[in-house]
PDB file of C-alpha atoms and ligand atoms in Angstrom:
ATOM      1  CA  MET P 437      -3.658 153.184 163.952  1.00 35.00           C
ATOM      2  CA  GLN P 438      -3.006 152.664 160.274  1.00 40.00           C
ATOM      3  CA  SER P 439      -3.930 149.282 158.796  1.00 38.00           C
ATOM      4  CA  LYS P 440      -1.071 146.865 158.144  1.00 44.00           C
ATOM      5  CA  ASP P 441      -2.960 145.499 155.098  1.00 46.00           C
ATOM      6  CA  TYR P 442      -1.406 148.196 152.983  1.00 53.00           C
ATOM      7  CA  THR P 443       1.822 150.128 153.251  1.00 58.00           C
ATOM      8  CA  PRO P 444       1.043 153.667 154.337  1.00 66.00           C
ATOM      9  CA  TRP P 445       3.128 156.334 152.596  1.00 89.00           C
ATOM     10  CA  TYR P 446       1.858 159.347 154.422  1.00 93.00           C
ATOM     11  CA  VAL P 447       0.656 160.314 157.858  1.00 94.00           C
ATOM     12  CA  LEU P 448      -3.128 160.518 157.971  1.00 93.00           C
ATOM     13  CA  PRO P 449      -4.209 163.973 159.162  1.00 91.00           C
ATOM     14  CA  LYS P 450      -5.539 164.115 162.718  1.00 85.00           C
ATOM     15  CA  ARG P 451      -4.311 160.591 163.477  1.00 89.00           C
ATOM     16  CA  LYS P 452      -1.577 159.576 165.882  1.00 93.00           C
ATOM     17  CA  CYS P 453       1.257 158.239 163.758  1.00 94.00           C
ATOM     18  CA  GLN P 454       3.505 155.392 164.764  1.00 96.00           C
ATOM     19  CA  LEU P 455       6.643 155.184 162.698  1.00 96.00           C
ATOM     20  CA  SER P 456       6.818 151.424 163.252  1.00 95.00           C
ATOM     21  CA  ASP P 457       3.737 151.177 160.972  1.00 93.00           C
ATOM     22  CA  PHE P 458       5.859 152.450 158.105  1.00 94.00           C
ATOM     23  CA  ASP P 459       8.480 150.407 156.298  1.00 93.00           C
ATOM     24  CA  THR P 460      12.051 151.623 156.129  1.00 96.00           C
ATOM     25  CA  GLU P 461      12.724 149.108 153.360  1.00 93.00           C
ATOM     26  CA  PRO P 462      11.086 149.040 149.923  1.00 90.00           C
ATOM     27  CA  PRO P 463       8.081 146.722 149.584  1.00 83.00           C
ATOM     28  CA  SER P 464       9.711 143.350 148.881  1.00 75.00           C
ATOM     29  CA  LYS P 465       6.976 141.986 146.582  1.00 66.00           C
ATOM     30  CA  LYS P 466       7.134 144.652 143.910  1.00 70.00           C
ATOM     31  CA  LEU P 467      10.706 145.812 144.335  1.00 78.00           C
ATOM     32  CA  PRO P 468      12.101 147.044 141.025  1.00 84.00           C
ATOM     33  CA  SER P 469      15.754 146.306 140.221  1.00 88.00           C
ATOM     34  CA  ASN P 470      18.353 149.010 140.820  1.00 87.00           C
ATOM     35  CA  SER P 471      18.680 149.602 137.079  1.00 90.00           C
ATOM     36  CA  GLU P 472      14.884 150.042 136.781  1.00 92.00           C
ATOM     37  CA  LEU P 473      15.023 152.508 139.658  1.00 91.00           C
ATOM     38  CA  ASP P 474      17.881 154.375 137.948  1.00 91.00           C
ATOM     39  CA  ASP P 475      15.861 154.573 134.712  1.00 92.00           C
ATOM     40  CA  HIS P 476      12.852 155.830 136.658  1.00 93.00           C
ATOM     41  CA  LEU P 477      14.994 158.472 138.341  1.00 93.00           C
ATOM     42  CA  VAL P 478      16.342 159.709 134.982  1.00 93.00           C
ATOM     43  CA  ASP P 479      12.807 159.779 133.601  1.00 94.00           C
ATOM     44  CA  MET P 480      11.546 161.712 136.630  1.00 94.00           C
ATOM     45  CA  GLY P 481      14.566 164.048 136.417  1.00 94.00           C
ATOM     46  CA  GLU P 482      13.692 164.969 132.825  1.00 95.00           C
ATOM     47  CA  LYS P 483      10.070 165.608 133.781  1.00 96.00           C
ATOM     48  CA  LEU P 484      11.179 167.641 136.772  1.00 96.00           C
ATOM     49  CA  ASP P 485      13.380 169.806 134.572  1.00 95.00           C
ATOM     50  CA  LYS P 486      10.479 170.620 132.230  1.00 96.00           C
ATOM     51  CA  LEU P 487       8.031 171.219 135.087  1.00 97.00           C
ATOM     52  CA  GLN P 488      10.519 173.481 136.833  1.00 96.00           C
ATOM     53  CA  SER P 489      10.914 175.572 133.639  1.00 95.00           C
ATOM     54  CA  THR P 490       7.137 175.991 133.471  1.00 96.00           C
ATOM     55  CA  LEU P 491       6.965 176.842 137.185  1.00 97.00           C
ATOM     56  CA  HIS P 492       9.592 179.539 136.599  1.00 95.00           C
ATOM     57  CA  ALA P 493       7.878 180.911 133.486  1.00 95.00           C
ATOM     58  CA  ALA P 494       4.351 180.925 134.941  1.00 95.00           C
ATOM     59  CA  LYS P 495       5.287 182.477 138.309  1.00 95.00           C
ATOM     60  CA  THR P 496       1.830 181.562 139.605  1.00 97.00           C
ATOM     61  CA  ARG P 497       2.944 178.844 142.019  1.00 97.00           C
ATOM     62  CA  GLY P 498       6.000 177.894 144.061  1.00 98.00           C
ATOM     63  CA  LEU P 499       7.218 174.725 145.721  1.00 98.00           C
ATOM     64  CA  LEU P 500       8.903 174.124 149.050  1.00 98.00           C
ATOM     65  CA  VAL P 501      10.319 170.636 149.585  1.00 98.00           C
ATOM     66  CA  VAL P 502      11.171 169.861 153.223  1.00 98.00           C
ATOM     67  CA  PHE P 503      13.540 167.023 154.119  1.00 98.00           C
ATOM     68  CA  GLN P 504      13.740 165.776 157.684  1.00 98.00           C
ATOM     69  CA  GLY P 505      15.128 162.552 159.098  1.00 98.00           C
ATOM     70  CA  MET P 506      17.540 161.056 161.592  1.00 97.00           C
ATOM     71  CA  ASP P 507      21.260 161.613 160.996  1.00 95.00           C
ATOM     72  CA  THR P 508      22.480 159.710 157.879  1.00 96.00           C
ATOM     73  CA  ALA P 509      18.892 159.295 156.607  1.00 97.00           C
ATOM     74  CA  GLY P 510      20.112 160.768 153.326  1.00 97.00           C
ATOM     75  CA  LYS P 511      18.985 164.390 153.181  1.00 97.00           C
ATOM     76  CA  ASP P 512      22.124 165.451 151.284  1.00 96.00           C
ATOM     77  CA  GLY P 513      22.127 162.319 149.129  1.00 97.00           C
ATOM     78  CA  VAL P 514      18.535 162.630 147.966  1.00 97.00           C
ATOM     79  CA  ILE P 515      19.004 166.305 147.101  1.00 97.00           C
ATOM     80  CA  ARG P 516      22.102 165.464 145.034  1.00 96.00           C
ATOM     81  CA  SER P 517      20.436 162.590 143.163  1.00 96.00           C
ATOM     82  CA  VAL P 518      17.003 164.020 142.507  1.00 96.00           C
ATOM     83  CA  PHE P 519      17.995 167.498 141.414  1.00 95.00           C
ATOM     84  CA  THR P 520      20.937 166.613 139.119  1.00 91.00           C
ATOM     85  CA  HIS P 521      18.761 167.026 136.046  1.00 85.00           C
ATOM     86  CA  VAL P 522      17.368 170.418 137.022  1.00 90.00           C
ATOM     87  CA  SER P 523      18.996 173.647 135.919  1.00 87.00           C
ATOM     88  CA  PRO P 524      21.006 175.005 138.892  1.00 85.00           C
ATOM     89  CA  SER P 525      19.352 178.372 138.323  1.00 83.00           C
ATOM     90  CA  GLY P 526      15.957 176.779 138.830  1.00 80.00           C
ATOM     91  CA  VAL P 527      16.351 175.442 142.336  1.00 94.00           C
ATOM     92  CA  ARG P 528      17.730 176.716 145.634  1.00 96.00           C
ATOM     93  CA  ALA P 529      18.785 174.483 148.541  1.00 97.00           C
ATOM     94  CA  GLU P 530      18.848 175.840 152.083  1.00 98.00           C
ATOM     95  CA  ALA P 531      20.274 174.058 155.134  1.00 98.00           C
ATOM     96  CA  PHE P 532      19.435 174.947 158.719  1.00 98.00           C
ATOM     97  CA  GLY P 533      21.870 174.376 161.558  1.00 96.00           C
ATOM     98  CA  VAL P 534      21.967 175.514 165.160  1.00 96.00           C
ATOM     99  CA  PRO P 535      20.466 179.043 165.167  1.00 98.00           C
ATOM    100  CA  THR P 536      22.955 181.919 165.344  1.00 98.00           C
ATOM    101  CA  GLU P 537      22.802 184.344 168.236  1.00 98.00           C
ATOM    102  CA  LEU P 538      20.755 186.782 166.131  1.00 98.00           C
ATOM    103  CA  GLU P 539      18.415 184.064 164.840  1.00 98.00           C
ATOM    104  CA  SER P 540      17.706 182.821 168.344  1.00 97.00           C
ATOM    105  CA  ARG P 541      16.659 186.331 169.397  1.00 98.00           C
ATOM    106  CA  HIS P 542      13.927 186.245 166.719  1.00 98.00           C
ATOM    107  CA  ASP P 543      10.826 184.059 166.569  1.00 98.00           C
ATOM    108  CA  PHE P 544      11.760 180.580 165.309  1.00 98.00           C
ATOM    109  CA  LEU P 545      10.139 181.096 161.904  1.00 98.00           C
ATOM    110  CA  TRP P 546      12.025 184.308 161.112  1.00 98.00           C
ATOM    111  CA  ARG P 547      15.019 182.644 159.475  1.00 98.00           C
ATOM    112  CA  ILE P 548      12.759 180.089 157.789  1.00 98.00           C
ATOM    113  CA  HIS P 549      10.343 182.562 156.218  1.00 98.00           C
ATOM    114  CA  ALA P 550      13.274 184.543 154.804  1.00 98.00           C
ATOM    115  CA  LYS P 551      14.334 181.488 152.770  1.00 98.00           C
ATOM    116  CA  ALA P 552      10.858 180.406 151.642  1.00 98.00           C
ATOM    117  CA  PRO P 553      10.188 180.258 147.899  1.00 98.00           C
ATOM    118  CA  ALA P 554       8.500 183.008 145.917  1.00 97.00           C
ATOM    119  CA  ARG P 555       6.025 182.094 143.177  1.00 97.00           C
ATOM    120  CA  GLY P 556       8.134 180.760 140.320  1.00 96.00           C
ATOM    121  CA  GLU P 557      10.689 179.193 142.650  1.00 96.00           C
ATOM    122  CA  MET P 558      11.460 175.711 143.894  1.00 98.00           C
ATOM    123  CA  VAL P 559      13.304 175.626 147.225  1.00 98.00           C
ATOM    124  CA  ILE P 560      14.624 172.616 149.125  1.00 98.00           C
ATOM    125  CA  PHE P 561      14.988 172.691 152.906  1.00 98.00           C
ATOM    126  CA  ASN P 562      17.682 170.396 154.306  1.00 98.00           C
ATOM    127  CA  ARG P 563      16.347 170.429 157.880  1.00 98.00           C
ATOM    128  CA  SER P 564      13.769 173.102 158.563  1.00 98.00           C
ATOM    129  CA  HIS P 565      11.421 174.762 161.049  1.00 98.00           C
ATOM    130  CA  TYR P 566      10.677 171.212 162.254  1.00 98.00           C
ATOM    131  CA  GLU P 567      14.022 171.184 164.081  1.00 98.00           C
ATOM    132  CA  ASP P 568      12.373 173.678 166.423  1.00 98.00           C
ATOM    133  CA  VAL P 569       9.942 171.009 167.639  1.00 98.00           C
ATOM    134  CA  LEU P 570      12.357 168.063 167.374  1.00 98.00           C
ATOM    135  CA  VAL P 571      15.947 168.534 168.530  1.00 97.00           C
ATOM    136  CA  THR P 572      14.880 171.403 170.787  1.00 97.00           C
ATOM    137  CA  ARG P 573      12.320 169.157 172.419  1.00 97.00           C
ATOM    138  CA  VAL P 574      14.544 166.108 172.802  1.00 97.00           C
ATOM    139  CA  ARG P 575      17.337 168.234 174.253  1.00 96.00           C
ATOM    140  CA  GLY P 576      14.903 169.954 176.655  1.00 96.00           C
ATOM    141  CA  LEU P 577      15.461 173.415 175.138  1.00 97.00           C
ATOM    142  CA  ILE P 578      11.708 174.038 175.031  1.00 97.00           C
ATOM    143  CA  ASP P 579       8.886 172.906 177.275  1.00 97.00           C
ATOM    144  CA  GLU P 580       5.727 171.012 176.309  1.00 96.00           C
ATOM    145  CA  LYS P 581       3.560 174.144 176.174  1.00 98.00           C
ATOM    146  CA  THR P 582       5.960 175.924 173.820  1.00 98.00           C
ATOM    147  CA  CYS P 583       6.133 172.851 171.634  1.00 98.00           C
ATOM    148  CA  GLN P 584       2.326 172.652 171.287  1.00 98.00           C
ATOM    149  CA  LYS P 585       2.223 176.364 170.488  1.00 98.00           C
ATOM    150  CA  ARG P 586       4.892 175.866 167.829  1.00 98.00           C
ATOM    151  CA  TYR P 587       2.851 173.153 166.100  1.00 98.00           C
ATOM    152  CA  ASP P 588       0.090 175.777 165.712  1.00 98.00           C
ATOM    153  CA  ASN P 589       2.607 178.363 164.513  1.00 98.00           C
ATOM    154  CA  ILE P 590       3.886 175.878 161.925  1.00 98.00           C
ATOM    155  CA  LEU P 591       0.386 175.029 160.703  1.00 98.00           C
ATOM    156  CA  HIS P 592      -0.421 178.719 160.307  1.00 98.00           C
ATOM    157  CA  PHE P 593       2.885 179.397 158.577  1.00 98.00           C
ATOM    158  CA  GLU P 594       2.419 176.588 156.061  1.00 98.00           C
ATOM    159  CA  SER P 595      -1.173 177.648 155.475  1.00 98.00           C
ATOM    160  CA  LEU P 596       0.055 181.190 154.802  1.00 98.00           C
ATOM    161  CA  LEU P 597       2.481 179.844 152.203  1.00 98.00           C
ATOM    162  CA  GLN P 598      -0.270 177.751 150.594  1.00 98.00           C
ATOM    163  CA  ASP P 599      -2.560 180.801 150.424  1.00 98.00           C
ATOM    164  CA  ALA P 600       0.230 182.542 148.523  1.00 98.00           C
ATOM    165  CA  GLY P 601       0.389 179.691 145.998  1.00 98.00           C
ATOM    166  CA  ILE P 602       3.339 177.853 147.549  1.00 98.00           C
ATOM    167  CA  SER P 603       2.885 174.096 147.981  1.00 98.00           C
ATOM    168  CA  VAL P 604       4.727 172.498 150.870  1.00 98.00           C
ATOM    169  CA  LEU P 605       5.902 168.929 150.238  1.00 98.00           C
ATOM    170  CA  LYS P 606       7.172 167.324 153.451  1.00 98.00           C
ATOM    171  CA  CYS P 607       9.325 164.200 153.337  1.00 98.00           C
ATOM    172  CA  TYR P 608      10.446 162.266 156.370  1.00 98.00           C
ATOM    173  CA  LEU P 609      13.326 160.014 155.289  1.00 98.00           C
ATOM    174  CA  HIS P 610      12.670 156.886 157.300  1.00 98.00           C
ATOM    175  CA  ILE P 611      15.701 154.711 158.130  1.00 98.00           C
ATOM    176  CA  SER P 612      16.086 151.901 160.614  1.00 98.00           C
ATOM    177  CA  LYS P 613      18.492 152.109 163.525  1.00 97.00           C
ATOM    178  CA  SER P 614      20.516 149.221 162.073  1.00 97.00           C
ATOM    179  CA  GLU P 615      20.862 150.999 158.718  1.00 98.00           C
ATOM    180  CA  GLN P 616      22.063 154.101 160.551  1.00 97.00           C
ATOM    181  CA  LYS P 617      24.693 151.995 162.297  1.00 97.00           C
ATOM    182  CA  LYS P 618      25.979 150.771 158.910  1.00 97.00           C
ATOM    183  CA  ARG P 619      26.116 154.305 157.535  1.00 96.00           C
ATOM    184  CA  LEU P 620      27.895 155.721 160.586  1.00 96.00           C
ATOM    185  CA  GLN P 621      30.373 152.831 160.470  1.00 96.00           C
ATOM    186  CA  ALA P 622      30.991 153.493 156.764  1.00 95.00           C
ATOM    187  CA  ARG P 623      31.770 157.116 157.614  1.00 94.00           C
ATOM    188  CA  LEU P 624      34.125 156.042 160.427  1.00 96.00           C
ATOM    189  CA  ASP P 625      35.885 153.637 158.043  1.00 96.00           C
ATOM    190  CA  ASP P 626      36.387 156.151 155.233  1.00 96.00           C
ATOM    191  CA  PRO P 627      38.750 159.060 156.031  1.00 96.00           C
ATOM    192  CA  ARG P 628      37.188 161.068 153.169  1.00 95.00           C
ATOM    193  CA  LYS P 629      33.884 160.978 155.075  1.00 92.00           C
ATOM    194  CA  HIS P 630      35.258 161.932 158.496  1.00 94.00           C
ATOM    195  CA  TRP P 631      34.383 165.578 157.919  1.00 92.00           C
ATOM    196  CA  LYS P 632      30.706 164.587 157.880  1.00 87.00           C
ATOM    197  CA  LEU P 633      30.835 163.263 161.432  1.00 92.00           C
ATOM    198  CA  GLN P 634      29.767 165.347 164.408  1.00 90.00           C
ATOM    199  CA  PRO P 635      29.721 164.329 168.092  1.00 92.00           C
ATOM    200  CA  SER P 636      25.955 165.014 167.993  1.00 89.00           C
ATOM    201  CA  ASP P 637      25.527 162.144 165.468  1.00 90.00           C
ATOM    202  CA  PHE P 638      26.544 159.669 168.178  1.00 93.00           C
ATOM    203  CA  ASP P 639      24.762 161.471 171.032  1.00 92.00           C
ATOM    204  CA  ASP P 640      21.553 161.649 168.990  1.00 91.00           C
ATOM    205  CA  ARG P 641      21.805 157.934 168.132  1.00 94.00           C
ATOM    206  CA  ASP P 642      21.686 157.190 171.866  1.00 94.00           C
ATOM    207  CA  LEU P 643      18.488 159.235 171.967  1.00 97.00           C
ATOM    208  CA  TRP P 644      16.838 157.262 169.125  1.00 97.00           C
ATOM    209  CA  PRO P 645      13.629 156.469 171.104  1.00 97.00           C
ATOM    210  CA  GLN P 646      13.266 160.100 172.186  1.00 98.00           C
ATOM    211  CA  PHE P 647      13.771 161.363 168.625  1.00 98.00           C
ATOM    212  CA  THR P 648      11.305 158.763 167.322  1.00 98.00           C
ATOM    213  CA  GLN P 649       8.698 159.940 169.800  1.00 98.00           C
ATOM    214  CA  ALA P 650       9.320 163.602 168.987  1.00 98.00           C
ATOM    215  CA  TYR P 651       8.998 162.836 165.257  1.00 98.00           C
ATOM    216  CA  GLU P 652       5.806 160.854 165.773  1.00 98.00           C
ATOM    217  CA  GLU P 653       4.223 163.719 167.673  1.00 98.00           C
ATOM    218  CA  ALA P 654       5.401 166.400 165.245  1.00 98.00           C
ATOM    219  CA  LEU P 655       4.309 164.437 162.168  1.00 98.00           C
ATOM    220  CA  SER P 656       0.902 163.693 163.744  1.00 97.00           C
ATOM    221  CA  ALA P 657       0.355 167.327 164.698  1.00 98.00           C
ATOM    222  CA  THR P 658       1.351 168.818 161.348  1.00 98.00           C
ATOM    223  CA  SER P 659       0.162 166.387 158.673  1.00 97.00           C
ATOM    224  CA  THR P 660      -2.724 168.104 156.878  1.00 97.00           C
ATOM    225  CA  PRO P 661      -4.807 167.229 153.799  1.00 95.00           C
ATOM    226  CA  GLU P 662      -3.098 170.062 151.867  1.00 95.00           C
ATOM    227  CA  SER P 663       0.351 169.168 153.108  1.00 96.00           C
ATOM    228  CA  PRO P 664       0.670 165.641 154.506  1.00 96.00           C
ATOM    229  CA  TRP P 665       3.925 164.175 155.769  1.00 97.00           C
ATOM    230  CA  TYR P 666       5.253 161.529 153.396  1.00 97.00           C
ATOM    231  CA  VAL P 667       7.209 158.781 155.121  1.00 97.00           C
ATOM    232  CA  VAL P 668       9.824 157.719 152.595  1.00 97.00           C
ATOM    233  CA  PRO P 669      11.353 154.242 152.972  1.00 96.00           C
ATOM    234  CA  ALA P 670      15.016 155.297 153.040  1.00 97.00           C
ATOM    235  CA  ASP P 671      17.099 152.194 153.857  1.00 96.00           C
ATOM    236  CA  SER P 672      17.618 151.684 150.101  1.00 95.00           C
ATOM    237  CA  LYS P 673      19.148 154.761 148.502  1.00 95.00           C
ATOM    238  CA  PRO P 674      17.991 154.064 144.905  1.00 94.00           C
ATOM    239  CA  TYR P 675      14.433 153.403 146.105  1.00 94.00           C
ATOM    240  CA  ARG P 676      14.437 156.510 148.303  1.00 96.00           C
ATOM    241  CA  ASP P 677      15.624 158.742 145.447  1.00 96.00           C
ATOM    242  CA  SER P 678      13.148 157.319 142.981  1.00 94.00           C
ATOM    243  CA  PHE P 679      10.289 157.641 145.483  1.00 94.00           C
ATOM    244  CA  VAL P 680      11.079 161.290 146.270  1.00 96.00           C
ATOM    245  CA  ALA P 681      11.528 162.212 142.593  1.00 96.00           C
ATOM    246  CA  GLY P 682       8.098 160.713 141.877  1.00 95.00           C
ATOM    247  CA  LEU P 683       6.516 162.692 144.719  1.00 95.00           C
ATOM    248  CA  ILE P 684       7.962 165.988 143.501  1.00 97.00           C
ATOM    249  CA  VAL P 685       6.899 165.362 139.905  1.00 96.00           C
ATOM    250  CA  GLN P 686       3.392 164.428 141.070  1.00 95.00           C
ATOM    251  CA  THR P 687       3.146 167.587 143.195  1.00 97.00           C
ATOM    252  CA  LEU P 688       4.213 169.808 140.286  1.00 97.00           C
ATOM    253  CA  GLU P 689       1.892 168.018 137.848  1.00 97.00           C
ATOM    254  CA  ASN P 690      -1.029 168.542 140.237  1.00 96.00           C
ATOM    255  CA  MET P 691      -0.411 172.288 139.977  1.00 97.00           C
ATOM    256  CA  LYS P 692      -1.511 172.101 136.294  1.00 97.00           C
ATOM    257  CA  LEU P 693       1.014 174.780 135.416  1.00 97.00           C
ATOM    258  CA  LYS P 694       0.722 176.625 132.120  1.00 95.00           C
ATOM    259  CA  THR P 695       3.366 178.681 130.341  1.00 93.00           C
ATOM    260  CA  PRO P 696       2.178 182.269 130.020  1.00 92.00           C
ATOM    261  CA  LYS P 697       0.978 183.662 126.719  1.00 92.00           C
ATOM    262  CA  PRO P 698       3.411 186.015 124.958  1.00 91.00           C
ATOM    263  CA  SER P 699       2.924 189.644 125.972  1.00 90.00           C
ATOM    264  CA  PHE P 700       2.913 190.831 122.337  1.00 92.00           C
ATOM    265  CA  ASP P 701       1.619 189.703 118.963  1.00 93.00           C
ATOM    266  CA  LEU P 702       4.158 187.198 117.636  1.00 94.00           C
ATOM    267  CA  SER P 703       2.575 187.197 114.191  1.00 92.00           C
ATOM    268  CA  LYS P 704       3.788 190.768 113.762  1.00 92.00           C
ATOM    269  CA  VAL P 705       7.420 189.882 114.405  1.00 94.00           C
ATOM    270  CA  LYS P 706       9.614 190.212 111.317  1.00 93.00           C
ATOM    271  CA  LEU P 707      13.054 188.746 111.701  1.00 92.00           C
ATOM    272  CA  SER P 708      15.687 190.755 109.804  1.00 89.00           C
TER     273      SER P 708
HETATM  274  P1  ADP N1946      23.651 167.817 159.014  1.00 60.78           P
HETATM  275  O1  ADP N1946      23.699 167.043 160.285  1.00 60.78           O
HETATM  276  O2  ADP N1946      22.238 168.041 158.519  1.00 60.78           O
HETATM  277  O3  ADP N1946      24.567 167.310 157.943  1.00 60.78           O
HETATM  278  P2  ADP N1946      25.050 169.869 160.411  1.00 60.78           P
HETATM  279  O4  ADP N1946      26.189 168.957 160.691  1.00 60.78           O
HETATM  280  O5  ADP N1946      25.337 171.309 160.036  1.00 60.78           O
HETATM  281  O6  ADP N1946      24.119 169.313 159.274  1.00 60.78           O
HETATM  282  O7  ADP N1946      24.108 169.823 161.684  1.00 60.78           O
HETATM  283  C1  ADP N1946      23.091 170.686 161.855  1.00 60.78           C
HETATM  284  C2  ADP N1946      22.746 170.602 163.335  1.00 60.78           C
HETATM  285  O8  ADP N1946      21.972 171.731 163.662  1.00 60.78           O
HETATM  286  C3  ADP N1946      21.949 169.372 163.679  1.00 60.78           C
HETATM  287  O9  ADP N1946      22.500 168.721 164.800  1.00 60.78           O
HETATM  288  C4  ADP N1946      20.579 169.937 164.024  1.00 60.78           C
HETATM  289  O10 ADP N1946      19.879 169.184 164.996  1.00 60.78           O
HETATM  290  C5  ADP N1946      20.939 171.314 164.518  1.00 60.78           C
HETATM  291  N1  ADP N1946      19.821 172.248 164.419  1.00 60.78           N
HETATM  292  C6  ADP N1946      19.156 172.612 163.309  1.00 60.78           C
HETATM  293  N2  ADP N1946      18.164 173.463 163.613  1.00 60.78           N
HETATM  294  C7  ADP N1946      18.205 173.638 164.944  1.00 60.78           C
HETATM  295  C8  ADP N1946      17.428 174.396 165.857  1.00 60.78           C
HETATM  296  N3  ADP N1946      16.416 175.151 165.438  1.00 60.78           N
HETATM  297  N4  ADP N1946      17.765 174.355 167.153  1.00 60.78           N
HETATM  298  C9  ADP N1946      18.788 173.597 167.580  1.00 60.78           C
HETATM  299  N5  ADP N1946      19.557 172.855 166.778  1.00 60.78           N
HETATM  300  C10 ADP N1946      19.268 172.863 165.472  1.00 60.78           C
END
């Protein structure tokens, strides 16, 4: 159990997490205004741009940012808002849907590993290898034993990436069921958003308790000191975006990246 005296932002390693311990709304006492959040986001975006350039130049480290969450939690939205200030050549976004016939004949990490960042790269996963212990579990596509085995596979995989200099930043976008209702209704009401709707959005909503339980187990099993799960309050979009931007900047700053020294003596250069 996490204490309710403070708002937990991440899942403590080796502890059973209960999502009800985490707020979906921003902390009401110190809630900044939307314009303050916008300013913070711009500020973070500028920092992110500079850090990404250094990451690219140094090629000593890489960053994988994983976004998971219930339907409408804002995976697309946060990616759009947070990465607007970064050069498009500096970041790659990958989305994972239902595995293709070929993908499902491979181990579940095959398609994931192929899209992982190299040193020098920043890659965003919109859904990820975690789908293989979430939707698959809720829909009964895998049994309990396979699921437990996959948690181990995931821990080893992420540890392999870390050993290669790739940090894995995992964000669970935490929305309430009532906020999801509002967002689904907004999509139903706006013909321009109809394309976003899938029958599974409504089926999965009916399975909210099962998805919550699957998330709680997956987050508990895979939150580690090197790569904890951050539980992002996501009912407020400006707060969510600002929170995630701050996390990414902090992760890159912790890498203490340095631009490489020139490979030749610049003092000898004579410009004609
Ligand atoms: P989104 O809902 O993220 O906007 P899509 O409409 O393309 O994107 O939906 C992707 C769907 O693929 C989701 O329903 C998700 O649960 C499903 N999916 C992703 N990975 C897997 C997986 N490994 N096994 C089964 N289903 C998966």
